[in-house]
Amino acid sequence: MGDYSRTSINTSINTGTVIGVCCNVFGAGLTPKHIPDFSWGLQDPEEYEFEKAVMDINNWKKMKNKILTEPEKKVLQHIFDNRNY
């Protein structure tokens, strides 16, 4: 499971499932074996928009008195720009 990914309550993850970076995993049934980076949902997954993902990460980090650094943001941007679906 990649950094900054999360699942909803009662999500059933298959053994060996690979969940990418910045995914929001929710929906009925078992997860597929591969969930690409920046995916939103399971059934007909949508793209998790980059700026929305960064905003959500910043909000989460603020609760821990941290910030998303520019080098971290550049790595995430690189992953987003080079995704394979």
PDB file of C-alpha atoms in Angstrom:
ATOM      1  CA  MET A   1       0.000   0.000   0.000  1.00  0.00           C
ATOM      2  CA  GLY A   2       1.523   3.254  -1.196  1.00  0.00           C
ATOM      3  CA  ASP A   3       2.163   6.386   0.795  1.00  0.00           C
ATOM      4  CA  TYR A   4      -0.850   8.592   1.517  1.00  0.00           C
ATOM      5  CA  SER A   5      -3.325   5.886   0.495  1.00  0.00           C
ATOM      6  CA  ARG A   6      -6.300   5.052   2.661  1.00  0.00           C
ATOM      7  CA  THR A   7      -9.210   2.651   2.804  1.00  0.00           C
ATOM      8  CA  SER A   8     -12.757   2.987   4.055  1.00  0.00           C
ATOM      9  CA  ILE A   9     -14.034   1.010   7.022  1.00  0.00           C
ATOM     10  CA  ASN A  10     -14.633  -2.688   6.211  1.00  0.00           C
ATOM     11  CA  THR A  11     -12.636  -2.620   2.975  1.00  0.00           C
ATOM     12  CA  SER A  12     -11.751  -6.223   2.068  1.00  0.00           C
ATOM     13  CA  ILE A  13      -8.267  -6.318   0.595  1.00  0.00           C
ATOM     14  CA  ASN A  14      -7.257  -9.437  -1.344  1.00  0.00           C
ATOM     15  CA  THR A  15      -3.997 -11.156  -0.460  1.00  0.00           C
ATOM     16  CA  GLY A  16      -1.274  -9.810  -2.723  1.00  0.00           C
ATOM     17  CA  THR A  17      -3.165  -6.677  -3.728  1.00  0.00           C
ATOM     18  CA  VAL A  18      -0.903  -3.775  -4.683  1.00  0.00           C
ATOM     19  CA  ILE A  19      -2.338  -0.366  -3.840  1.00  0.00           C
ATOM     20  CA  GLY A  20      -0.554   2.603  -5.368  1.00  0.00           C
ATOM     21  CA  VAL A  21       0.362   6.013  -3.988  1.00  0.00           C
ATOM     22  CA  CYS A  22      -2.399   8.483  -3.008  1.00  0.00           C
ATOM     23  CA  CYS A  23      -5.340   6.103  -3.442  1.00  0.00           C
ATOM     24  CA  ASN A  24      -8.705   6.418  -1.769  1.00  0.00           C
ATOM     25  CA  VAL A  25     -10.022   2.835  -1.684  1.00  0.00           C
ATOM     26  CA  PHE A  26     -13.741   2.360  -1.073  1.00  0.00           C
ATOM     27  CA  GLY A  27     -16.650   0.445  -2.543  1.00  0.00           C
ATOM     28  CA  ALA A  28     -18.384  -2.910  -2.307  1.00  0.00           C
ATOM     29  CA  GLY A  29     -16.660  -6.249  -2.760  1.00  0.00           C
ATOM     30  CA  LEU A  30     -13.053  -7.347  -2.753  1.00  0.00           C
ATOM     31  CA  THR A  31     -10.347  -5.109  -4.107  1.00  0.00           C
ATOM     32  CA  PRO A  32      -8.749  -5.886  -7.468  1.00  0.00           C
ATOM     33  CA  LYS A  33      -5.170  -7.193  -7.437  1.00  0.00           C
ATOM     34  CA  HIS A  34      -3.823  -3.820  -8.617  1.00  0.00           C
ATOM     35  CA  ILE A  35      -5.056  -0.346  -7.769  1.00  0.00           C
ATOM     36  CA  PRO A  36      -3.112   2.289  -9.742  1.00  0.00           C
ATOM     37  CA  ASP A  37      -1.574   5.410  -8.199  1.00  0.00           C
ATOM     38  CA  PHE A  38      -4.007   8.287  -7.612  1.00  0.00           C
ATOM     39  CA  SER A  39      -7.155   6.136  -7.861  1.00  0.00           C
ATOM     40  CA  TRP A  40     -10.438   7.198  -6.266  1.00  0.00           C
ATOM     41  CA  GLY A  41     -12.880   4.341  -5.539  1.00  0.00           C
ATOM     42  CA  LEU A  42     -13.110   0.737  -6.758  1.00  0.00           C
ATOM     43  CA  GLN A  43     -16.051   0.473  -9.137  1.00  0.00           C
ATOM     44  CA  ASP A  44     -15.211   2.621 -12.165  1.00  0.00           C
ATOM     45  CA  PRO A  45     -12.343   4.345 -10.330  1.00  0.00           C
ATOM     46  CA  GLU A  46     -11.812   8.000 -11.006  1.00  0.00           C
ATOM     47  CA  GLU A  47      -8.553   9.926 -11.005  1.00  0.00           C
ATOM     48  CA  TYR A  48      -7.640  11.503  -7.679  1.00  0.00           C
ATOM     49  CA  GLU A  49      -6.806  15.009  -8.875  1.00  0.00           C
ATOM     50  CA  PHE A  50      -3.250  16.000  -8.006  1.00  0.00           C
ATOM     51  CA  GLU A  51      -4.050  19.336  -6.346  1.00  0.00           C
ATOM     52  CA  LYS A  52      -6.887  17.742  -4.325  1.00  0.00           C
ATOM     53  CA  ALA A  53      -4.504  14.985  -3.185  1.00  0.00           C
ATOM     54  CA  VAL A  54      -1.889  17.548  -2.134  1.00  0.00           C
ATOM     55  CA  MET A  55      -4.520  19.556  -0.248  1.00  0.00           C
ATOM     56  CA  ASP A  56      -5.726  16.411   1.587  1.00  0.00           C
ATOM     57  CA  ILE A  57      -2.148  15.409   2.454  1.00  0.00           C
ATOM     58  CA  ASN A  58      -1.440  18.911   3.791  1.00  0.00           C
ATOM     59  CA  ASN A  59      -4.587  18.800   5.943  1.00  0.00           C
ATOM     60  CA  TRP A  60      -3.559  15.400   7.343  1.00  0.00           C
ATOM     61  CA  LYS A  61       0.006  16.598   8.028  1.00  0.00           C
ATOM     62  CA  LYS A  62      -1.270  19.748   9.776  1.00  0.00           C
ATOM     63  CA  MET A  63      -2.898  17.517  12.412  1.00  0.00           C
ATOM     64  CA  LYS A  64       0.621  16.231  13.126  1.00  0.00           C
ATOM     65  CA  ASN A  65       2.191  19.716  13.065  1.00  0.00           C
ATOM     66  CA  LYS A  66       4.013  18.887   9.814  1.00  0.00           C
ATOM     67  CA  ILE A  67       3.926  20.141   6.241  1.00  0.00           C
ATOM     68  CA  LEU A  68       4.313  18.555   2.817  1.00  0.00           C
ATOM     69  CA  THR A  69       7.758  19.664   1.661  1.00  0.00           C
ATOM     70  CA  GLU A  70       8.564  20.778  -1.883  1.00  0.00           C
ATOM     71  CA  PRO A  71      10.808  17.720  -2.506  1.00  0.00           C
ATOM     72  CA  GLU A  72       7.940  15.429  -1.400  1.00  0.00           C
ATOM     73  CA  LYS A  73       5.518  17.306  -3.664  1.00  0.00           C
ATOM     74  CA  LYS A  74       7.943  16.954  -6.609  1.00  0.00           C
ATOM     75  CA  VAL A  75       8.158  13.186  -6.051  1.00  0.00           C
ATOM     76  CA  LEU A  76       4.364  12.924  -5.945  1.00  0.00           C
ATOM     77  CA  GLN A  77       4.102  15.075  -9.094  1.00  0.00           C
ATOM     78  CA  HIS A  78       6.576  12.756 -10.856  1.00  0.00           C
ATOM     79  CA  ILE A  79       4.541   9.691  -9.853  1.00  0.00           C
ATOM     80  CA  PHE A  80       1.317  11.392 -10.983  1.00  0.00           C
ATOM     81  CA  ASP A  81       2.806  12.423 -14.335  1.00  0.00           C
ATOM     82  CA  ASN A  82       4.198   8.929 -15.040  1.00  0.00           C
ATOM     83  CA  ARG A  83       1.236   6.738 -14.047  1.00  0.00           C
ATOM     84  CA  ASN A  84       0.353   3.640 -16.064  1.00  0.00           C
ATOM     85  CA  TYR A  85      -3.267   2.508 -16.083  1.00  0.00           C
TER      86      TYR A  85
END
